[in-house]
Amino acid sequence: MTNIIDGKAFAAKLRAEIAEEIKRDGLKPGLTVILVGDDPASHVYVANKDKAANEVGINAKTIKLPADTPEADLLGKIAELNNDSAVHGILVQLPLPKHIDENAVINAIFPDKDVDGFHVINAGRAATGQDALVPCTPLGCSLMLKDVLGDLSGLNAVVIGRSNIVGKPMANLLLKENCTVTIAHSRTKNLAEVCAQADILVAAVGRPKMVKANWVKDGAVVIDVGINRQDDGKLCGDVDFAEVAPKCKAITPVPGGVGPMTIACLLKNTVTACRRIAN
Ligand code: NDP
Protein backbone atom coordinates (compact mmCIF):
# COMPACT_ATOMS: atom_id res chain seq x y z
CA MET A 1 0.00 0.00 0.00
CA THR A 2 1.25 3.51 -0.80
CA ASN A 3 2.48 5.52 2.15
CA ILE A 4 1.19 9.11 1.86
CA ILE A 5 3.86 11.11 3.68
CA ASP A 6 2.13 13.44 6.13
CA GLY A 7 4.34 16.55 5.98
CA LYS A 8 2.12 18.41 8.45
CA ALA A 9 2.51 15.73 11.12
CA PHE A 10 6.23 15.34 10.35
CA ALA A 11 6.75 19.11 10.69
CA ALA A 12 4.76 19.21 13.96
CA LYS A 13 7.00 16.45 15.37
CA LEU A 14 10.15 18.29 14.25
CA ARG A 15 8.91 21.56 15.82
CA ALA A 16 8.17 19.74 19.09
CA GLU A 17 11.70 18.24 19.08
CA ILE A 18 13.19 21.69 18.44
CA ALA A 19 11.15 23.24 21.30
CA GLU A 20 12.30 20.44 23.61
CA GLU A 21 15.97 20.89 22.60
CA ILE A 22 15.82 24.67 23.20
CA LYS A 23 14.27 24.16 26.64
CA ARG A 24 16.48 21.24 27.68
CA ASP A 25 19.75 22.93 26.72
CA GLY A 26 18.76 26.44 27.78
CA LEU A 27 19.43 27.85 24.31
CA LYS A 28 18.50 31.44 23.48
CA PRO A 29 18.30 31.42 19.67
CA GLY A 30 17.45 34.68 17.93
CA LEU A 31 16.05 35.03 14.41
CA THR A 32 15.52 38.31 12.58
CA VAL A 33 13.54 38.41 9.35
CA ILE A 34 13.80 41.48 7.13
CA LEU A 35 10.83 42.23 4.90
CA VAL A 36 11.16 44.95 2.27
CA GLY A 37 8.03 46.27 0.57
CA ASP A 38 4.38 45.29 0.72
CA ASP A 39 4.01 42.06 -1.29
CA PRO A 40 0.93 40.45 0.40
CA ALA A 41 2.18 36.84 0.00
CA SER A 42 5.54 37.76 1.58
CA HIS A 43 3.75 39.36 4.55
CA VAL A 44 1.82 36.10 5.12
CA TYR A 45 4.99 33.95 4.85
CA VAL A 46 6.90 36.18 7.26
CA ALA A 47 4.06 36.26 9.80
CA ASN A 48 3.94 32.43 9.69
CA LYS A 49 7.72 32.17 10.20
CA ASP A 50 7.60 34.62 13.11
CA LYS A 51 4.75 32.74 14.82
CA ALA A 52 6.30 29.28 14.34
CA ALA A 53 9.67 30.50 15.65
CA ASN A 54 8.27 32.17 18.77
CA GLU A 55 6.15 29.08 19.51
CA VAL A 56 9.25 26.85 19.81
CA GLY A 57 11.16 29.35 21.96
CA ILE A 58 13.15 31.22 19.31
CA ASN A 59 13.25 34.97 19.89
CA ALA A 60 11.95 36.01 16.46
CA LYS A 61 11.64 39.59 15.24
CA THR A 62 10.58 41.06 11.92
CA ILE A 63 12.00 44.31 10.57
CA LYS A 64 9.66 45.85 8.00
CA LEU A 65 11.21 48.32 5.57
CA PRO A 66 9.44 50.40 2.90
CA ALA A 67 9.58 49.28 -0.76
CA ASP A 68 11.79 52.26 -1.71
CA THR A 69 14.49 51.43 0.87
CA PRO A 70 17.90 52.08 -0.77
CA GLU A 71 20.09 48.98 -1.14
CA ALA A 72 22.79 50.65 1.00
CA ASP A 73 20.33 51.03 3.91
CA LEU A 74 19.36 47.35 3.70
CA LEU A 75 23.04 46.35 3.64
CA GLY A 76 23.61 48.61 6.67
CA LYS A 77 20.80 46.87 8.57
CA ILE A 78 22.31 43.46 7.74
CA ALA A 79 25.73 44.65 8.99
CA GLU A 80 24.11 45.67 12.31
CA LEU A 81 22.50 42.25 12.69
CA ASN A 82 25.76 40.48 11.74
CA ASN A 83 27.32 42.21 14.76
CA ASP A 84 24.43 41.57 17.15
CA SER A 85 25.35 38.61 19.37
CA ALA A 86 21.68 37.96 20.27
CA VAL A 87 20.85 37.30 16.60
CA HIS A 88 21.87 33.87 15.29
CA GLY A 89 19.74 33.73 12.15
CA ILE A 90 19.15 36.46 9.56
CA LEU A 91 16.67 35.97 6.75
CA VAL A 92 15.82 38.49 4.05
CA GLN A 93 12.46 37.59 2.55
CA LEU A 94 12.59 37.23 -1.24
CA PRO A 95 11.68 38.53 -3.75
CA LEU A 96 13.16 41.99 -3.16
CA PRO A 97 12.11 45.16 -5.01
CA LYS A 98 13.77 45.39 -8.43
CA HIS A 99 16.25 48.18 -7.54
CA ILE A 100 17.96 45.89 -4.99
CA ASP A 101 20.53 43.27 -6.05
CA GLU A 102 19.40 40.02 -4.37
CA ASN A 103 22.82 38.36 -4.60
CA ALA A 104 24.54 41.36 -3.00
CA VAL A 105 22.05 41.21 -0.13
CA ILE A 106 22.28 37.45 0.42
CA ASN A 107 26.08 37.55 0.33
CA ALA A 108 26.17 40.41 2.86
CA ILE A 109 24.74 38.09 5.53
CA PHE A 110 27.39 36.52 7.78
CA PRO A 111 27.42 32.91 6.41
CA ASP A 112 27.01 31.32 9.85
CA LYS A 113 23.81 33.37 10.33
CA ASP A 114 22.47 32.62 6.83
CA VAL A 115 19.60 30.37 7.95
CA ASP A 116 18.14 30.28 4.41
CA GLY A 117 21.41 28.65 3.27
CA PHE A 118 21.57 30.79 0.11
CA HIS A 119 25.00 32.45 0.69
CA VAL A 120 27.71 31.33 -1.77
CA ILE A 121 29.86 30.17 1.18
CA ASN A 122 27.08 27.84 2.34
CA ALA A 123 26.44 26.63 -1.23
CA GLY A 124 30.19 26.00 -1.58
CA ARG A 125 30.44 24.21 1.76
CA ALA A 126 27.48 21.98 0.81
CA ALA A 127 28.96 21.27 -2.64
CA THR A 128 32.29 20.25 -1.11
CA GLY A 129 30.70 18.06 1.56
CA GLN A 130 31.47 20.43 4.47
CA ASP A 131 29.07 21.38 7.26
CA ALA A 132 26.78 24.04 5.82
CA LEU A 133 23.51 25.75 6.53
CA VAL A 134 21.37 24.06 3.87
CA PRO A 135 18.30 25.63 2.18
CA CYS A 136 15.19 24.74 4.17
CA THR A 137 13.05 23.08 1.47
CA PRO A 138 15.61 20.47 0.33
CA LEU A 139 16.61 19.89 3.96
CA GLY A 140 12.96 19.02 4.72
CA CYS A 141 12.81 16.66 1.72
CA SER A 142 15.98 14.92 2.85
CA LEU A 143 14.65 14.41 6.41
CA MET A 144 11.43 12.88 5.07
CA LEU A 145 13.33 10.59 2.67
CA LYS A 146 15.56 9.32 5.47
CA ASP A 147 12.52 8.72 7.64
CA VAL A 148 10.82 6.62 4.94
CA LEU A 149 13.86 4.78 3.56
CA GLY A 150 16.47 4.78 6.33
CA ASP A 151 19.78 4.34 4.51
CA LEU A 152 19.73 6.00 1.06
CA SER A 153 23.11 4.57 0.07
CA GLY A 154 23.37 3.35 -3.53
CA LEU A 155 19.84 4.38 -4.52
CA ASN A 156 19.22 6.04 -7.88
CA ALA A 157 17.91 9.56 -7.29
CA VAL A 158 16.58 11.88 -9.98
CA VAL A 159 15.96 15.55 -9.15
CA ILE A 160 13.93 17.48 -11.75
CA GLY A 161 14.92 21.15 -11.44
CA ARG A 162 18.30 22.84 -10.95
CA SER A 163 17.50 26.04 -9.08
CA ASN A 164 19.89 27.28 -6.41
CA ILE A 165 17.19 27.11 -3.74
CA VAL A 166 15.80 23.62 -4.40
CA GLY A 167 17.25 21.46 -7.20
CA LYS A 168 21.00 21.91 -6.72
CA PRO A 169 21.07 21.76 -2.90
CA MET A 170 18.70 18.76 -3.04
CA ALA A 171 21.12 16.95 -5.36
CA ASN A 172 24.04 17.74 -3.02
CA LEU A 173 22.16 16.37 -0.02
CA LEU A 174 21.34 13.15 -1.89
CA LEU A 175 24.96 12.80 -2.99
CA LYS A 176 26.02 13.25 0.65
CA GLU A 177 23.70 10.31 1.47
CA ASN A 178 25.57 8.25 -1.17
CA CYS A 179 22.80 8.20 -3.78
CA THR A 180 23.64 8.04 -7.49
CA VAL A 181 22.23 11.41 -8.50
CA THR A 182 20.91 12.72 -11.82
CA ILE A 183 19.83 16.36 -12.13
CA ALA A 184 17.25 16.87 -14.89
CA HIS A 185 16.05 20.21 -16.26
CA SER A 186 14.28 21.83 -19.20
CA ARG A 187 16.94 20.66 -21.70
CA THR A 188 17.03 17.04 -20.50
CA LYS A 189 16.32 14.57 -23.29
CA ASN A 190 13.93 11.63 -22.72
CA LEU A 191 12.90 13.00 -19.32
CA ALA A 192 10.25 10.31 -18.74
CA GLU A 193 12.82 7.53 -19.28
CA VAL A 194 15.39 9.25 -17.04
CA CYS A 195 12.80 9.56 -14.26
CA ALA A 196 11.67 5.95 -14.65
CA GLN A 197 15.15 4.82 -13.46
CA ALA A 198 14.70 6.57 -10.11
CA ASP A 199 14.31 4.89 -6.73
CA ILE A 200 13.89 8.45 -5.41
CA LEU A 201 12.23 11.06 -7.63
CA VAL A 202 12.16 14.70 -6.52
CA ALA A 203 10.12 17.09 -8.68
CA ALA A 204 10.93 20.81 -8.24
CA VAL A 205 9.76 22.35 -11.48
CA GLY A 206 6.64 24.50 -11.13
CA ARG A 207 4.57 22.70 -13.83
CA PRO A 208 1.20 21.32 -12.69
CA LYS A 209 0.91 17.51 -12.75
CA MET A 210 3.82 17.12 -15.20
CA VAL A 211 5.08 13.80 -13.79
CA LYS A 212 2.85 10.97 -15.03
CA ALA A 213 2.53 7.33 -13.96
CA ASN A 214 4.77 6.03 -16.80
CA TRP A 215 7.62 8.30 -15.53
CA VAL A 216 7.71 6.47 -12.21
CA LYS A 217 9.25 3.10 -11.36
CA ASP A 218 7.12 0.72 -9.28
CA GLY A 219 7.99 1.15 -5.60
CA ALA A 220 9.76 4.53 -6.03
CA VAL A 221 9.60 7.23 -3.36
CA VAL A 222 8.32 10.49 -4.88
CA ILE A 223 8.82 13.93 -3.31
CA ASP A 224 6.74 16.67 -4.91
CA VAL A 225 8.13 20.14 -4.19
CA GLY A 226 6.00 21.96 -6.78
CA ILE A 227 3.30 24.39 -5.73
CA ASN A 228 0.99 25.33 -8.59
CA ARG A 229 -2.34 27.19 -8.54
CA GLN A 230 -4.91 25.50 -10.81
CA ASP A 231 -7.71 27.25 -12.71
CA ASP A 232 -10.21 26.23 -10.01
CA GLY A 233 -8.03 28.01 -7.39
CA LYS A 234 -6.85 24.76 -5.78
CA LEU A 235 -3.16 23.92 -5.30
CA CYS A 236 -1.46 20.99 -7.00
CA GLY A 237 2.08 19.72 -7.29
CA ASP A 238 4.36 18.86 -10.22
CA VAL A 239 3.28 15.22 -9.93
CA ASP A 240 -0.05 13.84 -11.16
CA PHE A 241 -0.81 12.49 -7.69
CA ALA A 242 -3.95 10.50 -8.61
CA GLU A 243 -2.18 8.39 -11.23
CA VAL A 244 1.31 8.24 -9.69
CA ALA A 245 0.47 7.48 -6.03
CA PRO A 246 -0.70 3.88 -6.58
CA LYS A 247 2.73 2.97 -8.05
CA CYS A 248 4.82 4.42 -5.22
CA LYS A 249 6.24 3.08 -2.02
CA ALA A 250 5.68 6.58 -0.60
CA ILE A 251 4.71 10.02 -1.93
CA THR A 252 4.22 13.55 -0.58
CA PRO A 253 0.85 15.20 -1.32
CA VAL A 254 0.38 18.87 -2.30
CA PRO A 255 -0.63 20.62 -0.14
CA GLY A 256 0.45 19.00 3.14
CA GLY A 257 3.74 17.41 2.04
CA VAL A 258 6.96 19.36 1.55
CA GLY A 259 5.45 22.81 2.31
CA PRO A 260 5.01 22.47 6.10
CA MET A 261 8.55 21.12 6.46
CA THR A 262 10.13 24.26 5.01
CA ILE A 263 9.33 26.49 8.00
CA ALA A 264 10.17 23.70 10.48
CA CYS A 265 13.60 23.43 8.83
CA LEU A 266 14.11 27.19 9.15
CA LEU A 267 13.69 26.73 12.92
CA LYS A 268 16.11 23.79 12.80
CA ASN A 269 18.69 25.90 10.93
CA THR A 270 18.29 28.71 13.49
CA VAL A 271 19.08 26.31 16.34
CA THR A 272 22.04 24.89 14.36
CA ALA A 273 23.33 28.46 13.80
CA CYS A 274 22.86 29.29 17.49
CA ARG A 275 24.90 26.24 18.58
CA ARG A 276 27.68 26.89 16.03
CA ILE A 277 28.00 30.58 16.95
CA ALA A 278 28.02 29.75 20.67
CA ASN A 279 30.89 27.24 20.22
P1 NDP B 1 12.68 27.58 -10.66
O1 NDP B 1 11.72 28.16 -11.63
O2 NDP B 1 13.81 28.40 -10.14
O3 NDP B 1 13.31 26.25 -11.30
C1 NDP B 1 12.54 25.35 -12.01
C2 NDP B 1 13.41 24.28 -12.60
O4 NDP B 1 12.57 23.40 -13.35
C3 NDP B 1 14.48 24.80 -13.55
O5 NDP B 1 15.72 24.19 -13.28
C4 NDP B 1 13.95 24.42 -14.93
O6 NDP B 1 14.96 24.07 -15.86
C5 NDP B 1 13.15 23.18 -14.62
N1 NDP B 1 12.11 22.98 -15.63
C6 NDP B 1 11.20 23.87 -16.09
N2 NDP B 1 10.41 23.32 -17.01
C7 NDP B 1 10.83 22.05 -17.17
C8 NDP B 1 10.42 20.98 -17.98
N3 NDP B 1 9.40 21.10 -18.84
N4 NDP B 1 11.07 19.81 -17.88
C9 NDP B 1 12.10 19.68 -17.00
N5 NDP B 1 12.53 20.65 -16.20
C10 NDP B 1 11.91 21.83 -16.28
O7 NDP B 1 11.79 27.02 -9.47
P2 NDP B 1 12.15 26.65 -7.93
O8 NDP B 1 13.22 25.64 -7.89
O9 NDP B 1 12.28 27.90 -7.15
O10 NDP B 1 10.76 25.99 -7.49
C11 NDP B 1 10.26 24.83 -8.13
C12 NDP B 1 8.85 24.57 -7.61
O11 NDP B 1 8.91 24.33 -6.22
C13 NDP B 1 7.87 25.73 -7.79
O12 NDP B 1 6.58 25.19 -8.03
C14 NDP B 1 7.88 26.41 -6.44
O13 NDP B 1 6.68 27.09 -6.17
C15 NDP B 1 8.04 25.22 -5.54
N6 NDP B 1 8.66 25.53 -4.24
C16 NDP B 1 8.07 25.01 -3.13
C17 NDP B 1 8.60 25.24 -1.88
C18 NDP B 1 7.94 24.62 -0.70
O14 NDP B 1 8.17 25.05 0.41
N7 NDP B 1 7.16 23.56 -0.88
C19 NDP B 1 9.78 26.09 -1.69
C20 NDP B 1 10.41 26.50 -2.94
C21 NDP B 1 9.84 26.25 -4.16
P3 NDP B 1 16.02 25.16 -16.44
O15 NDP B 1 17.01 25.36 -15.35
O16 NDP B 1 16.59 24.44 -17.63
O17 NDP B 1 15.22 26.37 -16.78
Coordinates of C-alpha atoms and ligand atoms in Angstrom, one line a residue:
M1 CA 0.0 0.0 0.0
T2 CA 1.2 3.5 -0.8
N3 CA 2.5 5.5 2.2
I4 CA 1.2 9.1 1.9
I5 CA 3.9 11.1 3.7
D6 CA 2.1 13.4 6.1
G7 CA 4.3 16.5 6.0
K8 CA 2.1 18.4 8.5
A9 CA 2.5 15.7 11.1
F10 CA 6.2 15.3 10.4
A11 CA 6.7 19.1 10.7
A12 CA 4.8 19.2 14.0
K13 CA 7.0 16.4 15.4
L14 CA 10.1 18.3 14.3
R15 CA 8.9 21.6 15.8
A16 CA 8.2 19.7 19.1
E17 CA 11.7 18.2 19.1
I18 CA 13.2 21.7 18.4
A19 CA 11.2 23.2 21.3
E20 CA 12.3 20.4 23.6
E21 CA 16.0 20.9 22.6
I22 CA 15.8 24.7 23.2
K23 CA 14.3 24.2 26.6
R24 CA 16.5 21.2 27.7
D25 CA 19.8 22.9 26.7
G26 CA 18.8 26.4 27.8
L27 CA 19.4 27.8 24.3
K28 CA 18.5 31.4 23.5
P29 CA 18.3 31.4 19.7
G30 CA 17.5 34.7 17.9
L31 CA 16.0 35.0 14.4
T32 CA 15.5 38.3 12.6
V33 CA 13.5 38.4 9.4
I34 CA 13.8 41.5 7.1
L35 CA 10.8 42.2 4.9
V36 CA 11.2 45.0 2.3
G37 CA 8.0 46.3 0.6
D38 CA 4.4 45.3 0.7
D39 CA 4.0 42.1 -1.3
P40 CA 0.9 40.5 0.4
A41 CA 2.2 36.8 0.0
S42 CA 5.5 37.8 1.6
H43 CA 3.7 39.4 4.6
V44 CA 1.8 36.1 5.1
Y45 CA 5.0 33.9 4.9
V46 CA 6.9 36.2 7.3
A47 CA 4.1 36.3 9.8
N48 CA 3.9 32.4 9.7
K49 CA 7.7 32.2 10.2
D50 CA 7.6 34.6 13.1
K51 CA 4.7 32.7 14.8
A52 CA 6.3 29.3 14.3
A53 CA 9.7 30.5 15.7
N54 CA 8.3 32.2 18.8
E55 CA 6.1 29.1 19.5
V56 CA 9.2 26.9 19.8
G57 CA 11.2 29.4 22.0
I58 CA 13.1 31.2 19.3
N59 CA 13.2 35.0 19.9
A60 CA 11.9 36.0 16.5
K61 CA 11.6 39.6 15.2
T62 CA 10.6 41.1 11.9
I63 CA 12.0 44.3 10.6
K64 CA 9.7 45.8 8.0
L65 CA 11.2 48.3 5.6
P66 CA 9.4 50.4 2.9
A67 CA 9.6 49.3 -0.8
D68 CA 11.8 52.3 -1.7
T69 CA 14.5 51.4 0.9
P70 CA 17.9 52.1 -0.8
E71 CA 20.1 49.0 -1.1
A72 CA 22.8 50.7 1.0
D73 CA 20.3 51.0 3.9
L74 CA 19.4 47.3 3.7
L75 CA 23.0 46.4 3.6
G76 CA 23.6 48.6 6.7
K77 CA 20.8 46.9 8.6
I78 CA 22.3 43.5 7.7
A79 CA 25.7 44.6 9.0
E80 CA 24.1 45.7 12.3
L81 CA 22.5 42.2 12.7
N82 CA 25.8 40.5 11.7
N83 CA 27.3 42.2 14.8
D84 CA 24.4 41.6 17.2
S85 CA 25.4 38.6 19.4
A86 CA 21.7 38.0 20.3
V87 CA 20.8 37.3 16.6
H88 CA 21.9 33.9 15.3
G89 CA 19.7 33.7 12.2
I90 CA 19.2 36.5 9.6
L91 CA 16.7 36.0 6.7
V92 CA 15.8 38.5 4.0
Q93 CA 12.5 37.6 2.6
L94 CA 12.6 37.2 -1.2
P95 CA 11.7 38.5 -3.7
L96 CA 13.2 42.0 -3.2
P97 CA 12.1 45.2 -5.0
K98 CA 13.8 45.4 -8.4
H99 CA 16.2 48.2 -7.5
I100 CA 18.0 45.9 -5.0
D101 CA 20.5 43.3 -6.1
E102 CA 19.4 40.0 -4.4
N103 CA 22.8 38.4 -4.6
A104 CA 24.5 41.4 -3.0
V105 CA 22.1 41.2 -0.1
I106 CA 22.3 37.4 0.4
N107 CA 26.1 37.5 0.3
A108 CA 26.2 40.4 2.9
I109 CA 24.7 38.1 5.5
F110 CA 27.4 36.5 7.8
P111 CA 27.4 32.9 6.4
D112 CA 27.0 31.3 9.8
K113 CA 23.8 33.4 10.3
D114 CA 22.5 32.6 6.8
V115 CA 19.6 30.4 7.9
D116 CA 18.1 30.3 4.4
G117 CA 21.4 28.6 3.3
F118 CA 21.6 30.8 0.1
H119 CA 25.0 32.4 0.7
V120 CA 27.7 31.3 -1.8
I121 CA 29.9 30.2 1.2
N122 CA 27.1 27.8 2.3
A123 CA 26.4 26.6 -1.2
G124 CA 30.2 26.0 -1.6
R125 CA 30.4 24.2 1.8
A126 CA 27.5 22.0 0.8
A127 CA 29.0 21.3 -2.6
T128 CA 32.3 20.3 -1.1
G129 CA 30.7 18.1 1.6
Q130 CA 31.5 20.4 4.5
D131 CA 29.1 21.4 7.3
A132 CA 26.8 24.0 5.8
L133 CA 23.5 25.7 6.5
V134 CA 21.4 24.1 3.9
P135 CA 18.3 25.6 2.2
C136 CA 15.2 24.7 4.2
T137 CA 13.0 23.1 1.5
P138 CA 15.6 20.5 0.3
L139 CA 16.6 19.9 4.0
G140 CA 13.0 19.0 4.7
C141 CA 12.8 16.7 1.7
S142 CA 16.0 14.9 2.9
L143 CA 14.7 14.4 6.4
M144 CA 11.4 12.9 5.1
L145 CA 13.3 10.6 2.7
K146 CA 15.6 9.3 5.5
D147 CA 12.5 8.7 7.6
V148 CA 10.8 6.6 4.9
L149 CA 13.9 4.8 3.6
G150 CA 16.5 4.8 6.3
D151 CA 19.8 4.3 4.5
L152 CA 19.7 6.0 1.1
S153 CA 23.1 4.6 0.1
G154 CA 23.4 3.3 -3.5
L155 CA 19.8 4.4 -4.5
N156 CA 19.2 6.0 -7.9
A157 CA 17.9 9.6 -7.3
V158 CA 16.6 11.9 -10.0
V159 CA 16.0 15.5 -9.2
I160 CA 13.9 17.5 -11.7
G161 CA 14.9 21.2 -11.4
R162 CA 18.3 22.8 -11.0
S163 CA 17.5 26.0 -9.1
N164 CA 19.9 27.3 -6.4
I165 CA 17.2 27.1 -3.7
V166 CA 15.8 23.6 -4.4
G167 CA 17.2 21.5 -7.2
K168 CA 21.0 21.9 -6.7
P169 CA 21.1 21.8 -2.9
M170 CA 18.7 18.8 -3.0
A171 CA 21.1 17.0 -5.4
N172 CA 24.0 17.7 -3.0
L173 CA 22.2 16.4 0.0
L174 CA 21.3 13.2 -1.9
L175 CA 25.0 12.8 -3.0
K176 CA 26.0 13.2 0.6
E177 CA 23.7 10.3 1.5
N178 CA 25.6 8.2 -1.2
C179 CA 22.8 8.2 -3.8
T180 CA 23.6 8.0 -7.5
V181 CA 22.2 11.4 -8.5
T182 CA 20.9 12.7 -11.8
I183 CA 19.8 16.4 -12.1
A184 CA 17.3 16.9 -14.9
H185 CA 16.0 20.2 -16.3
S186 CA 14.3 21.8 -19.2
R187 CA 16.9 20.7 -21.7
T188 CA 17.0 17.0 -20.5
K189 CA 16.3 14.6 -23.3
N190 CA 13.9 11.6 -22.7
L191 CA 12.9 13.0 -19.3
A192 CA 10.2 10.3 -18.7
E193 CA 12.8 7.5 -19.3
V194 CA 15.4 9.2 -17.0
C195 CA 12.8 9.6 -14.3
A196 CA 11.7 6.0 -14.6
Q197 CA 15.1 4.8 -13.5
A198 CA 14.7 6.6 -10.1
D199 CA 14.3 4.9 -6.7
I200 CA 13.9 8.4 -5.4
L201 CA 12.2 11.1 -7.6
V202 CA 12.2 14.7 -6.5
A203 CA 10.1 17.1 -8.7
A204 CA 10.9 20.8 -8.2
V205 CA 9.8 22.3 -11.5
G206 CA 6.6 24.5 -11.1
R207 CA 4.6 22.7 -13.8
P208 CA 1.2 21.3 -12.7
K209 CA 0.9 17.5 -12.8
M210 CA 3.8 17.1 -15.2
V211 CA 5.1 13.8 -13.8
K212 CA 2.8 11.0 -15.0
A213 CA 2.5 7.3 -14.0
N214 CA 4.8 6.0 -16.8
W215 CA 7.6 8.3 -15.5
V216 CA 7.7 6.5 -12.2
K217 CA 9.3 3.1 -11.4
D218 CA 7.1 0.7 -9.3
G219 CA 8.0 1.2 -5.6
A220 CA 9.8 4.5 -6.0
V221 CA 9.6 7.2 -3.4
V222 CA 8.3 10.5 -4.9
I223 CA 8.8 13.9 -3.3
D224 CA 6.7 16.7 -4.9
V225 CA 8.1 20.1 -4.2
G226 CA 6.0 22.0 -6.8
I227 CA 3.3 24.4 -5.7
N228 CA 1.0 25.3 -8.6
R229 CA -2.3 27.2 -8.5
Q230 CA -4.9 25.5 -10.8
D231 CA -7.7 27.3 -12.7
D232 CA -10.2 26.2 -10.0
G233 CA -8.0 28.0 -7.4
K234 CA -6.8 24.8 -5.8
L235 CA -3.2 23.9 -5.3
C236 CA -1.5 21.0 -7.0
G237 CA 2.1 19.7 -7.3
D238 CA 4.4 18.9 -10.2
V239 CA 3.3 15.2 -9.9
D240 CA -0.1 13.8 -11.2
F241 CA -0.8 12.5 -7.7
A242 CA -3.9 10.5 -8.6
E243 CA -2.2 8.4 -11.2
V244 CA 1.3 8.2 -9.7
A245 CA 0.5 7.5 -6.0
P246 CA -0.7 3.9 -6.6
K247 CA 2.7 3.0 -8.1
C248 CA 4.8 4.4 -5.2
K249 CA 6.2 3.1 -2.0
A250 CA 5.7 6.6 -0.6
I251 CA 4.7 10.0 -1.9
T252 CA 4.2 13.5 -0.6
P253 CA 0.9 15.2 -1.3
V254 CA 0.4 18.9 -2.3
P255 CA -0.6 20.6 -0.1
G256 CA 0.5 19.0 3.1
G257 CA 3.7 17.4 2.0
V258 CA 7.0 19.4 1.5
G259 CA 5.4 22.8 2.3
P260 CA 5.0 22.5 6.1
M261 CA 8.5 21.1 6.5
T262 CA 10.1 24.3 5.0
I263 CA 9.3 26.5 8.0
A264 CA 10.2 23.7 10.5
C265 CA 13.6 23.4 8.8
L266 CA 14.1 27.2 9.1
L267 CA 13.7 26.7 12.9
K268 CA 16.1 23.8 12.8
N269 CA 18.7 25.9 10.9
T270 CA 18.3 28.7 13.5
V271 CA 19.1 26.3 16.3
T272 CA 22.0 24.9 14.4
A273 CA 23.3 28.5 13.8
C274 CA 22.9 29.3 17.5
R275 CA 24.9 26.2 18.6
R276 CA 27.7 26.9 16.0
I277 CA 28.0 30.6 17.0
A278 CA 28.0 29.8 20.7
N279 CA 30.9 27.2 20.2
Ligands
NDP1 P1 12.7 27.6 -10.7 O1 11.7 28.2 -11.6 O2 13.8 28.4 -10.1 O3 13.3 26.2 -11.3 C1 12.5 25.4 -12.0 C2 13.4 24.3 -12.6 O4 12.6 23.4 -13.3 C3 14.5 24.8 -13.5 O5 15.7 24.2 -13.3 C4 13.9 24.4 -14.9 O6 15.0 24.1 -15.9 C5 13.1 23.2 -14.6 N1 12.1 23.0 -15.6 C6 11.2 23.9 -16.1 N2 10.4 23.3 -17.0 C7 10.8 22.0 -17.2 C8 10.4 21.0 -18.0 N3 9.4 21.1 -18.8 N4 11.1 19.8 -17.9 C9 12.1 19.7 -17.0 N5 12.5 20.6 -16.2 C10 11.9 21.8 -16.3 O7 11.8 27.0 -9.5 P2 12.2 26.7 -7.9 O8 13.2 25.6 -7.9 O9 12.3 27.9 -7.2 O10 10.8 26.0 -7.5 C11 10.3 24.8 -8.1 C12 8.9 24.6 -7.6 O11 8.9 24.3 -6.2 C13 7.9 25.7 -7.8 O12 6.6 25.2 -8.0 C14 7.9 26.4 -6.4 O13 6.7 27.1 -6.2 C15 8.0 25.2 -5.5 N6 8.7 25.5 -4.2 C16 8.1 25.0 -3.1 C17 8.6 25.2 -1.9 C18 7.9 24.6 -0.7 O14 8.2 25.1 0.4 N7 7.2 23.6 -0.9 C19 9.8 26.1 -1.7 C20 10.4 26.5 -2.9 C21 9.8 26.2 -4.2 P3 16.0 25.2 -16.4 O15 17.0 25.4 -15.4 O16 16.6 24.4 -17.6 O17 15.2 26.4 -16.8

